[in-house]
mmCIF file of C-alpha atoms and ligand atoms in Angstrom:
data_model
loop_
_atom_site.group_PDB
_atom_site.id
_atom_site.type_symbol
_atom_site.label_atom_id
_atom_site.label_comp_id
_atom_site.label_asym_id
_atom_site.label_seq_id
_atom_site.Cartn_x
_atom_site.Cartn_y
_atom_site.Cartn_z
ATOM 1 C CA UNK A 86 -0.297 -0.159 -0.105
ATOM 2 C CA UNK A 87 0.962 3.714 -0.493
ATOM 3 C CA UNK A 88 2.188 5.797 2.698
ATOM 4 C CA UNK A 89 0.306 9.627 2.553
ATOM 5 C CA UNK A 90 3.079 10.748 0.278
ATOM 6 C CA UNK A 91 2.625 8.300 -2.691
ATOM 7 C CA UNK A 92 5.235 5.925 -1.543
ATOM 8 C CA UNK A 93 4.692 2.167 -2.069
ATOM 9 C CA UNK A 94 5.730 0.393 1.110
ATOM 10 C CA UNK A 95 7.526 -3.081 0.165
ATOM 11 C CA UNK A 96 9.990 -3.559 2.495
ATOM 12 C CA UNK A 97 10.046 -4.801 5.875
ATOM 13 C CA UNK A 98 12.690 -4.951 7.976
ATOM 14 C CA UNK A 99 12.397 -7.402 10.944
ATOM 15 C CA UNK A 100 15.076 -6.766 13.874
ATOM 16 C CA UNK A 101 14.241 -10.116 15.564
ATOM 17 C CA UNK A 102 16.807 -9.338 18.877
ATOM 18 C CA UNK A 103 18.596 -6.824 20.417
ATOM 19 C CA UNK A 104 21.261 -8.943 21.394
ATOM 20 C CA UNK A 105 24.957 -9.592 19.806
ATOM 21 C CA UNK A 106 28.042 -11.315 20.025
ATOM 22 C CA UNK A 107 29.761 -8.352 18.980
ATOM 23 C CA UNK A 108 29.635 -4.526 19.930
ATOM 24 C CA UNK A 109 30.459 -2.568 17.210
ATOM 25 C CA UNK A 110 31.081 0.987 18.388
ATOM 26 C CA UNK A 111 29.243 3.175 16.272
ATOM 27 C CA UNK A 112 26.099 0.567 17.196
ATOM 28 C CA UNK A 113 25.760 -1.149 20.695
ATOM 29 C CA UNK A 114 27.495 -0.030 23.800
ATOM 30 C CA UNK A 115 30.450 -1.807 25.600
ATOM 31 C CA UNK A 116 28.021 -3.327 28.276
ATOM 32 C CA UNK A 117 25.964 -4.553 25.795
ATOM 33 C CA UNK A 118 22.382 -4.641 26.603
ATOM 34 C CA UNK A 119 20.060 -6.369 29.487
ATOM 35 C CA UNK A 120 18.188 -9.402 28.578
ATOM 36 C CA UNK A 121 14.560 -8.400 28.234
ATOM 37 C CA UNK A 122 11.991 -10.549 29.853
ATOM 38 C CA UNK A 123 10.297 -13.040 27.463
ATOM 39 C CA UNK A 124 6.868 -11.569 27.722
ATOM 40 C CA UNK A 125 7.991 -8.057 26.423
ATOM 41 C CA UNK A 126 9.551 -9.453 23.188
ATOM 42 C CA UNK A 127 7.692 -10.992 20.239
ATOM 43 C CA UNK A 128 7.120 -14.503 20.090
ATOM 44 C CA UNK A 129 8.050 -16.743 16.977
ATOM 45 C CA UNK A 130 4.152 -16.633 16.094
ATOM 46 C CA UNK A 131 3.195 -13.081 16.805
ATOM 47 C CA UNK A 132 6.515 -12.182 14.175
ATOM 48 C CA UNK A 133 5.191 -14.472 11.561
ATOM 49 C CA UNK A 134 2.180 -12.803 12.084
ATOM 50 C CA UNK A 135 2.934 -9.502 11.778
ATOM 51 C CA UNK A 136 5.366 -10.561 8.356
ATOM 52 C CA UNK A 137 2.103 -12.234 7.140
ATOM 53 C CA UNK A 138 0.186 -8.849 7.808
ATOM 54 C CA UNK A 139 2.955 -6.757 5.820
ATOM 55 C CA UNK A 140 2.670 -9.271 2.596
ATOM 56 C CA UNK A 141 -0.625 -8.898 2.553
ATOM 57 C CA UNK A 142 -0.526 -4.984 2.453
ATOM 58 C CA UNK A 143 1.709 -5.268 -0.316
ATOM 59 C CA UNK A 144 5.351 -5.984 1.317
ATOM 60 C CA UNK A 145 7.326 -8.329 -0.950
ATOM 61 C CA UNK A 146 10.761 -8.024 0.655
ATOM 62 C CA UNK A 147 11.467 -8.506 3.795
ATOM 63 C CA UNK A 148 14.814 -8.504 5.509
ATOM 64 C CA UNK A 149 15.435 -10.235 8.947
ATOM 65 C CA UNK A 150 18.137 -8.149 11.226
ATOM 66 C CA UNK A 151 18.928 -7.379 14.863
ATOM 67 C CA UNK A 152 21.003 -7.358 16.929
ATOM 68 C CA UNK A 153 22.704 -10.227 15.685
ATOM 69 C CA UNK A 154 20.119 -12.407 14.409
ATOM 70 C CA UNK A 155 21.847 -15.492 13.939
ATOM 71 C CA UNK A 156 22.234 -15.815 17.915
ATOM 72 C CA UNK A 157 18.671 -16.397 17.973
ATOM 73 C CA UNK A 158 17.886 -20.075 18.959
ATOM 74 C CA UNK A 159 14.635 -20.351 16.562
ATOM 75 C CA UNK A 160 16.279 -17.964 13.450
ATOM 76 C CA UNK A 161 16.008 -20.767 11.321
ATOM 77 C CA UNK A 162 12.699 -21.821 12.155
ATOM 78 C CA UNK A 163 11.646 -18.555 12.078
ATOM 79 C CA UNK A 164 13.090 -18.045 8.255
ATOM 80 C CA UNK A 165 11.458 -20.903 6.975
ATOM 81 C CA UNK A 166 8.099 -20.316 8.196
ATOM 82 C CA UNK A 167 8.510 -16.278 7.187
ATOM 83 C CA UNK A 168 10.273 -17.567 3.873
ATOM 84 C CA UNK A 169 7.177 -20.256 2.757
ATOM 85 C CA UNK A 170 4.436 -16.676 3.081
ATOM 86 C CA UNK A 171 2.816 -16.589 -0.172
ATOM 87 C CA UNK A 172 3.627 -13.664 -2.272
ATOM 88 C CA UNK A 173 6.550 -12.920 -0.280
ATOM 89 C CA UNK A 174 9.740 -12.396 -3.412
ATOM 90 C CA UNK A 175 12.440 -12.230 -1.347
ATOM 91 C CA UNK A 176 13.383 -13.164 2.314
ATOM 92 C CA UNK A 177 17.040 -11.639 3.647
ATOM 93 C CA UNK A 178 19.143 -11.453 5.902
ATOM 94 C CA UNK A 179 21.937 -9.079 7.286
ATOM 95 C CA UNK A 180 24.704 -10.408 9.477
ATOM 96 C CA UNK A 181 27.736 -9.595 11.064
ATOM 97 C CA UNK A 182 28.707 -13.316 9.387
ATOM 98 C CA UNK A 183 30.468 -14.590 12.417
ATOM 99 C CA UNK A 184 27.904 -17.632 13.210
ATOM 100 C CA UNK A 185 27.623 -18.252 9.376
ATOM 101 C CA UNK A 186 30.156 -21.045 8.567
ATOM 102 C CA UNK A 187 27.473 -23.138 10.965
ATOM 103 C CA UNK A 188 24.458 -21.531 9.416
ATOM 104 C CA UNK A 189 24.834 -20.637 6.225
ATOM 105 C CA UNK A 190 23.511 -23.967 4.615
ATOM 106 C CA UNK A 191 20.501 -24.175 6.792
ATOM 107 C CA UNK A 192 19.401 -20.294 6.098
ATOM 108 C CA UNK A 193 19.719 -20.710 2.623
ATOM 109 C CA UNK A 194 17.647 -24.407 3.031
ATOM 110 C CA UNK A 195 14.999 -22.479 4.916
ATOM 111 C CA UNK A 196 14.272 -20.071 2.131
ATOM 112 C CA UNK A 197 16.693 -16.939 2.740
ATOM 113 C CA UNK A 198 17.617 -15.765 -0.832
ATOM 114 C CA UNK A 199 20.345 -12.833 0.136
ATOM 115 C CA UNK A 200 22.708 -12.112 2.431
ATOM 116 C CA UNK A 201 24.463 -8.577 3.781
ATOM 117 C CA UNK A 202 27.578 -9.511 5.659
ATOM 118 C CA UNK A 203 28.883 -6.520 8.461
ATOM 119 C CA UNK A 204 32.540 -6.188 7.274
ATOM 120 C CA UNK A 205 34.053 -2.149 8.013
ATOM 121 C CA UNK A 206 37.484 -3.354 7.922
ATOM 122 C CA UNK A 207 40.412 -6.239 6.384
ATOM 123 C CA UNK A 208 42.974 -5.507 8.731
ATOM 124 C CA UNK A 209 42.867 -8.161 12.577
ATOM 125 C CA UNK A 210 43.447 -5.454 15.045
ATOM 126 C CA UNK A 211 41.302 -2.979 13.454
ATOM 127 C CA UNK A 212 38.630 -5.265 13.612
ATOM 128 C CA UNK A 213 38.874 -6.387 16.910
ATOM 129 C CA UNK A 214 39.010 -2.831 17.844
ATOM 130 C CA UNK A 215 35.749 -1.845 15.833
ATOM 131 C CA UNK A 216 33.904 -4.980 16.927
ATOM 132 C CA UNK A 217 35.693 -4.526 20.280
ATOM 133 C CA UNK A 218 35.246 -8.508 20.598
ATOM 134 C CA UNK A 219 34.791 -9.939 17.256
ATOM 135 C CA UNK A 220 38.033 -11.818 15.097
ATOM 136 C CA UNK A 221 38.500 -11.283 11.564
ATOM 137 C CA UNK A 222 39.114 -14.643 10.600
ATOM 138 C CA UNK A 223 35.774 -15.694 11.783
ATOM 139 C CA UNK A 224 33.943 -13.031 9.872
ATOM 140 C CA UNK A 225 36.069 -14.066 6.609
ATOM 141 C CA UNK A 226 35.046 -17.514 7.334
ATOM 142 C CA UNK A 227 31.557 -16.725 6.833
ATOM 143 C CA UNK A 228 31.638 -14.932 4.067
ATOM 144 C CA UNK A 229 33.320 -18.130 2.210
ATOM 145 C CA UNK A 230 30.593 -20.100 3.867
ATOM 146 C CA UNK A 231 28.081 -17.371 2.374
ATOM 147 C CA UNK A 232 29.456 -18.048 -1.039
ATOM 148 C CA UNK A 233 29.735 -21.802 -0.663
ATOM 149 C CA UNK A 234 26.285 -21.884 0.049
ATOM 150 C CA UNK A 235 24.757 -20.818 -3.112
ATOM 151 C CA UNK A 236 22.851 -17.434 -2.104
ATOM 152 C CA UNK A 237 21.274 -15.646 -5.164
ATOM 153 C CA UNK A 238 23.285 -12.628 -3.671
ATOM 154 C CA UNK A 239 26.263 -11.703 -1.290
ATOM 155 C CA UNK A 240 26.725 -8.516 -0.026
ATOM 156 C CA UNK A 241 29.161 -6.586 1.881
ATOM 157 C CA UNK A 242 28.357 -3.449 4.401
ATOM 158 C CA UNK A 243 31.180 -1.584 5.242
ATOM 159 C CA UNK A 244 30.615 1.374 7.564
ATOM 160 C CA UNK A 245 32.425 4.589 6.115
ATOM 161 C CA UNK A 246 34.308 6.051 9.683
ATOM 162 C CA UNK A 247 37.005 8.962 9.038
ATOM 163 C CA UNK A 248 40.347 8.182 10.067
ATOM 164 C CA UNK A 249 39.456 4.379 10.682
ATOM 165 C CA UNK A 250 38.684 2.780 7.477
ATOM 166 C CA UNK A 251 38.419 5.609 5.131
ATOM 167 C CA UNK A 252 42.369 4.136 3.881
ATOM 168 C CA UNK A 253 40.760 1.049 3.487
ATOM 169 C CA UNK A 254 38.328 1.717 0.165
ATOM 170 C CA UNK A 255 40.343 0.423 -2.427
ATOM 171 C CA UNK A 256 40.735 -3.036 -0.160
ATOM 172 C CA UNK A 257 37.466 -3.619 0.254
ATOM 173 C CA UNK A 258 36.378 -2.354 -3.418
ATOM 174 C CA UNK A 259 38.831 -5.041 -4.388
ATOM 175 C CA UNK A 260 36.875 -7.934 -2.606
ATOM 176 C CA UNK A 261 34.374 -7.229 -5.687
ATOM 177 C CA UNK A 262 37.125 -8.162 -8.001
ATOM 178 C CA UNK A 263 38.317 -11.469 -5.894
ATOM 179 C CA UNK A 264 34.513 -12.595 -5.305
ATOM 180 C CA UNK A 265 31.333 -12.253 -7.260
ATOM 181 C CA UNK A 266 30.036 -9.961 -3.979
ATOM 182 C CA UNK A 267 28.973 -6.418 -4.052
ATOM 183 C CA UNK A 268 30.556 -3.751 -1.450
ATOM 184 C CA UNK A 269 28.438 -1.579 -0.095
ATOM 185 C CA UNK A 270 29.612 1.651 1.740
ATOM 186 C CA UNK A 271 27.225 3.362 4.473
ATOM 187 C CA UNK A 272 27.817 6.504 5.861
ATOM 188 C CA UNK A 273 28.240 6.467 9.164
ATOM 189 C CA UNK A 274 25.066 7.586 10.957
ATOM 190 C CA UNK A 275 25.493 9.903 14.088
ATOM 191 C CA UNK A 276 22.907 7.625 17.040
ATOM 192 C CA UNK A 277 22.618 8.925 20.467
ATOM 193 C CA UNK A 278 24.760 5.973 21.761
ATOM 194 C CA UNK A 279 27.999 6.851 19.798
ATOM 195 C CA UNK A 280 29.064 10.312 20.519
ATOM 196 C CA UNK A 281 32.178 9.052 20.937
ATOM 197 C CA UNK A 282 33.188 9.445 17.144
ATOM 198 C CA UNK A 283 34.085 13.103 16.358
ATOM 199 C CA UNK A 284 32.936 15.272 13.562
ATOM 200 C CA UNK A 285 35.885 13.848 11.575
ATOM 201 C CA UNK A 286 34.698 10.199 11.706
ATOM 202 C CA UNK A 287 31.516 11.112 9.440
ATOM 203 C CA UNK A 288 32.797 11.540 6.367
ATOM 204 C CA UNK A 289 30.703 11.990 2.923
ATOM 205 C CA UNK A 290 29.840 9.116 0.025
ATOM 206 C CA UNK A 291 31.574 11.369 -2.166
ATOM 207 C CA UNK A 292 35.032 10.457 -0.509
ATOM 208 C CA UNK A 293 34.417 6.639 -1.848
ATOM 209 C CA UNK A 294 34.737 7.322 -5.271
ATOM 210 C CA UNK A 295 37.782 9.650 -4.770
ATOM 211 C CA UNK A 296 39.744 6.727 -3.611
ATOM 212 C CA UNK A 297 38.157 4.499 -6.283
ATOM 213 C CA UNK A 298 38.670 7.081 -9.524
ATOM 214 C CA UNK A 299 38.259 3.909 -11.539
ATOM 215 C CA UNK A 300 35.308 3.129 -11.021
ATOM 216 C CA UNK A 301 32.654 3.776 -13.919
ATOM 217 C CA UNK A 302 29.161 4.458 -13.106
ATOM 218 C CA UNK A 303 26.190 1.725 -13.660
ATOM 219 C CA UNK A 304 23.608 4.405 -14.623
ATOM 220 C CA UNK A 305 21.034 2.268 -12.237
ATOM 221 C CA UNK A 306 20.101 2.742 -8.915
ATOM 222 C CA UNK A 307 20.454 -0.439 -6.563
ATOM 223 C CA UNK A 308 17.489 0.296 -4.005
ATOM 224 C CA UNK A 309 19.188 3.350 -1.908
ATOM 225 C CA UNK A 310 22.858 2.490 -3.417
ATOM 226 C CA UNK A 311 24.510 4.718 -5.958
ATOM 227 C CA UNK A 312 25.913 2.055 -8.029
ATOM 228 C CA UNK A 313 29.453 1.658 -9.670
ATOM 229 C CA UNK A 314 31.523 -1.331 -11.039
ATOM 230 C CA UNK A 315 35.527 -1.455 -11.073
ATOM 231 C CA UNK A 316 36.749 -2.373 -14.804
ATOM 232 C CA UNK A 317 36.698 -6.065 -14.808
ATOM 233 C CA UNK A 318 34.681 -6.642 -11.498
ATOM 234 C CA UNK A 319 32.386 -9.467 -10.410
ATOM 235 C CA UNK A 320 30.326 -7.520 -7.999
ATOM 236 C CA UNK A 321 29.171 -3.554 -7.440
ATOM 237 C CA UNK A 322 30.110 -0.872 -5.397
ATOM 238 C CA UNK A 323 27.295 0.840 -3.696
ATOM 239 C CA UNK A 324 27.338 3.801 -2.106
ATOM 240 C CA UNK A 325 24.871 4.679 0.521
ATOM 241 C CA UNK A 326 24.219 8.086 1.829
ATOM 242 C CA UNK A 327 21.788 8.700 4.931
ATOM 243 C CA UNK A 328 23.821 11.919 5.493
ATOM 244 C CA UNK A 329 25.214 13.111 1.948
ATOM 245 C CA UNK A 330 21.992 12.862 -0.034
ATOM 246 C CA UNK A 331 19.429 11.099 1.850
ATOM 247 C CA UNK A 332 16.781 9.167 -0.125
ATOM 248 C CA UNK A 333 13.725 9.948 2.309
ATOM 249 C CA UNK A 334 11.824 10.774 -1.472
ATOM 250 C CA UNK A 335 12.166 6.903 -2.233
ATOM 251 C CA UNK A 336 11.958 5.197 1.399
ATOM 252 C CA UNK A 337 9.940 1.714 0.676
ATOM 253 C CA UNK A 338 10.617 0.777 4.565
ATOM 254 C CA UNK A 339 8.668 -0.009 7.135
ATOM 255 C CA UNK A 340 10.471 -1.457 10.628
ATOM 256 C CA UNK A 341 9.392 -3.708 12.855
ATOM 257 C CA UNK A 342 11.416 -4.464 16.570
ATOM 258 C CA UNK A 343 11.771 -6.981 18.578
ATOM 259 C CA UNK A 344 9.442 -5.851 21.208
ATOM 260 C CA UNK A 345 6.889 -5.488 18.969
ATOM 261 C CA UNK A 346 6.907 -1.869 17.778
ATOM 262 C CA UNK A 347 6.465 -0.729 14.375
ATOM 263 C CA UNK A 348 9.005 1.880 13.213
ATOM 264 C CA UNK A 349 7.535 4.100 9.998
ATOM 265 C CA UNK A 350 10.975 5.794 10.316
ATOM 266 C CA UNK A 351 14.462 5.071 11.279
ATOM 267 C CA UNK A 352 15.442 8.519 12.298
ATOM 268 C CA UNK A 353 12.320 9.071 14.011
ATOM 269 C CA UNK A 354 11.002 8.624 17.438
ATOM 270 C CA UNK A 355 7.320 7.441 16.781
ATOM 271 C CA UNK A 356 6.848 3.486 17.541
ATOM 272 C CA UNK A 357 3.719 1.982 17.450
ATOM 273 C CA UNK A 358 2.978 -1.149 19.056
ATOM 274 C CA UNK A 359 1.470 -4.896 17.718
ATOM 275 C CA UNK A 360 2.473 -7.082 20.165
ATOM 276 C CA UNK A 361 -0.342 -9.373 21.747
ATOM 277 C CA UNK A 362 -2.457 -8.000 18.346
ATOM 278 C CA UNK A 363 -4.419 -10.703 16.415
ATOM 279 C CA UNK A 364 -3.024 -10.761 12.854
ATOM 280 C CA UNK A 365 -5.939 -9.069 11.645
ATOM 281 C CA UNK A 366 -5.612 -6.218 14.399
ATOM 282 C CA UNK A 367 -1.717 -5.992 12.930
ATOM 283 C CA UNK A 368 -2.638 -5.392 9.752
ATOM 284 C CA UNK A 369 -5.068 -2.775 10.861
ATOM 285 C CA UNK A 370 -2.624 -1.265 12.696
ATOM 286 C CA UNK A 371 0.525 -1.925 10.228
ATOM 287 C CA UNK A 372 -1.945 0.245 7.504
ATOM 288 C CA UNK A 373 -2.222 2.473 9.929
ATOM 289 C CA UNK A 374 1.237 3.105 10.761
ATOM 290 C CA UNK A 375 1.955 3.194 7.173
ATOM 291 C CA UNK A 376 -0.021 6.466 6.435
ATOM 292 C CA UNK A 377 2.213 8.114 9.585
ATOM 293 C CA UNK A 378 5.228 7.795 7.638
ATOM 294 C CA UNK A 379 6.923 10.843 8.180
ATOM 295 C CA UNK A 380 8.560 12.588 4.546
ATOM 296 C CA UNK A 381 11.342 12.633 5.732
ATOM 297 C CA UNK A 382 13.481 12.581 8.702
ATOM 298 C CA UNK A 383 14.907 16.268 9.003
ATOM 299 C CA UNK A 384 18.558 17.342 8.824
ATOM 300 C CA UNK A 385 20.802 14.240 9.876
ATOM 301 C CA UNK A 386 24.698 15.742 10.476
ATOM 302 C CA UNK A 387 26.669 15.533 13.096
ATOM 303 C CA UNK A 388 25.552 18.198 15.117
ATOM 304 C CA UNK A 389 21.651 16.809 14.204
ATOM 305 C CA UNK A 390 21.740 13.444 15.500
ATOM 306 C CA UNK A 391 19.341 11.214 14.900
ATOM 307 C CA UNK A 392 16.040 11.246 16.478
ATOM 308 C CA UNK A 393 15.311 7.234 16.771
ATOM 309 C CA UNK A 394 15.648 7.393 20.484
ATOM 310 C CA UNK A 395 17.207 3.773 20.027
ATOM 311 C CA UNK A 396 20.813 2.440 19.624
ATOM 312 C CA UNK A 397 21.156 0.827 15.869
ATOM 313 C CA UNK A 398 21.178 -2.924 17.565
ATOM 314 C CA UNK A 399 17.949 -2.482 18.722
ATOM 315 C CA UNK A 400 16.200 -0.972 15.349
ATOM 316 C CA UNK A 401 18.322 -3.231 12.734
ATOM 317 C CA UNK A 402 19.815 -0.749 11.010
HETATM 318 N N1 SAM B 70 24.276 -7.700 13.593
HETATM 319 C C1 SAM B 70 24.284 -7.298 12.445
HETATM 320 C C2 SAM B 70 25.171 -6.734 11.424
HETATM 321 O O1 SAM B 70 26.302 -6.088 11.941
HETATM 322 O O2 SAM B 70 25.548 -6.909 10.227
HETATM 323 C C3 SAM B 70 22.648 -7.247 11.763
HETATM 324 C C4 SAM B 70 22.275 -5.847 12.699
HETATM 325 S S1 SAM B 70 23.634 -4.190 12.233
HETATM 326 C C5 SAM B 70 22.324 -3.014 13.167
HETATM 327 C C6 SAM B 70 23.041 -3.657 10.719
HETATM 328 C C7 SAM B 70 23.377 -2.602 9.792
HETATM 329 O O3 SAM B 70 23.724 -1.337 10.351
HETATM 330 C C8 SAM B 70 25.194 -3.143 10.018
HETATM 331 O O4 SAM B 70 25.792 -3.118 8.332
HETATM 332 C C9 SAM B 70 25.920 -2.480 10.731
HETATM 333 O O5 SAM B 70 27.346 -1.796 9.822
HETATM 334 C C10 SAM B 70 24.770 -1.312 10.451
HETATM 335 N N2 SAM B 70 25.000 -0.238 11.481
HETATM 336 C C11 SAM B 70 24.907 -0.151 12.496
HETATM 337 N N3 SAM B 70 25.127 1.309 13.472
HETATM 338 C C12 SAM B 70 25.140 2.057 12.461
HETATM 339 C C13 SAM B 70 25.763 3.355 12.293
HETATM 340 N N4 SAM B 70 25.778 4.348 13.966
HETATM 341 N N5 SAM B 70 25.842 3.768 11.750
HETATM 342 C C14 SAM B 70 25.857 3.360 9.445
HETATM 343 N N6 SAM B 70 25.319 1.935 9.514
HETATM 344 C C15 SAM B 70 25.435 1.363 11.270
HETATM 345 FE FE1 SF4 B 71 26.225 -6.287 16.515
HETATM 346 FE FE2 SF4 B 71 25.679 -5.523 14.155
HETATM 347 FE FE3 SF4 B 71 26.029 -3.917 16.288
HETATM 348 FE FE4 SF4 B 71 27.804 -5.017 15.338
HETATM 349 S S1 SF4 B 71 26.964 -3.795 14.105
HETATM 350 S S2 SF4 B 71 27.150 -4.515 17.524
HETATM 351 S S3 SF4 B 71 27.492 -6.860 14.953
HETATM 352 S S4 SF4 B 71 23.921 -5.708 15.917
#
């Protein structure tokens, strides 16, 4: 269905857990998040009902995210049930990849078509620093497992951080020549929880192009990404610019959080609960929330921080 500004809402992102096995500095507090009581969170049946309700309203793509979705015990059965919904074109997942060596194959069998794997650096020390507790080796093994499992598409998400990985843009882009993967550079978003990053960390997507003079524009949009390709590469380079060039005008997304809150805009505080509702009531609520989707989230930069009121591990990116 269309929102109040004529945008067709086709894409639901479901954050299935706030918990994570990593603690990326731009996303989550070092101490993690307190495990909330079971009754506050959506059950598997409620999550599947919400997904069905969304599909009945015209959503045809669902992305499972988190927190780290692969730490959730029932992730395979959840994907199986959502993947089997009639009318759903694509079930995707975003993961830090560290658990993919065990789970890539079961996920593909459960109906997941595409995997986005987060990888901000190819330097083991920098990886340990930015994730506070991760090992690069495991993430790379996860990437290999994803490629071997035969998903329709594997993408790498790298958050672009001035003074941290801007010098690695060519090395990360080079992955598109070595593997059949797309690499997406995402501008760092200023959330309340990541005030440790100073203004120099927030660099515009144009810096990627400066570092890749040989990149050729593909002349088509890849969802919210501007697409380029290195000569001879197997995959594309995508630039996602929530700050430098926001894409609210074509935003087709709705978000559902693990505690049952629907969020019509990533950077706006408004949330509407569907916890405990029947599927029919969820559908009604979802339709009214789609109509409340704001036109845009207002200026977003180092000074004007996100109004989300949550950390990214709760929202799911
Ligand atoms: N744990 C999974 C992962 O890391 O891919 C899924 C959840 S994570 C919140 C989803 C995406 O949001 C990741 O690609 C992550 O890099 C990105 N992200 C988190 N905080 C961000 C921020 N402040 N700015 C830009 N992207 C961010
Ligand atoms: Fe965890 Fe993903 Fe957030 Fe990193 S970005 S802390 S892996 S939820």
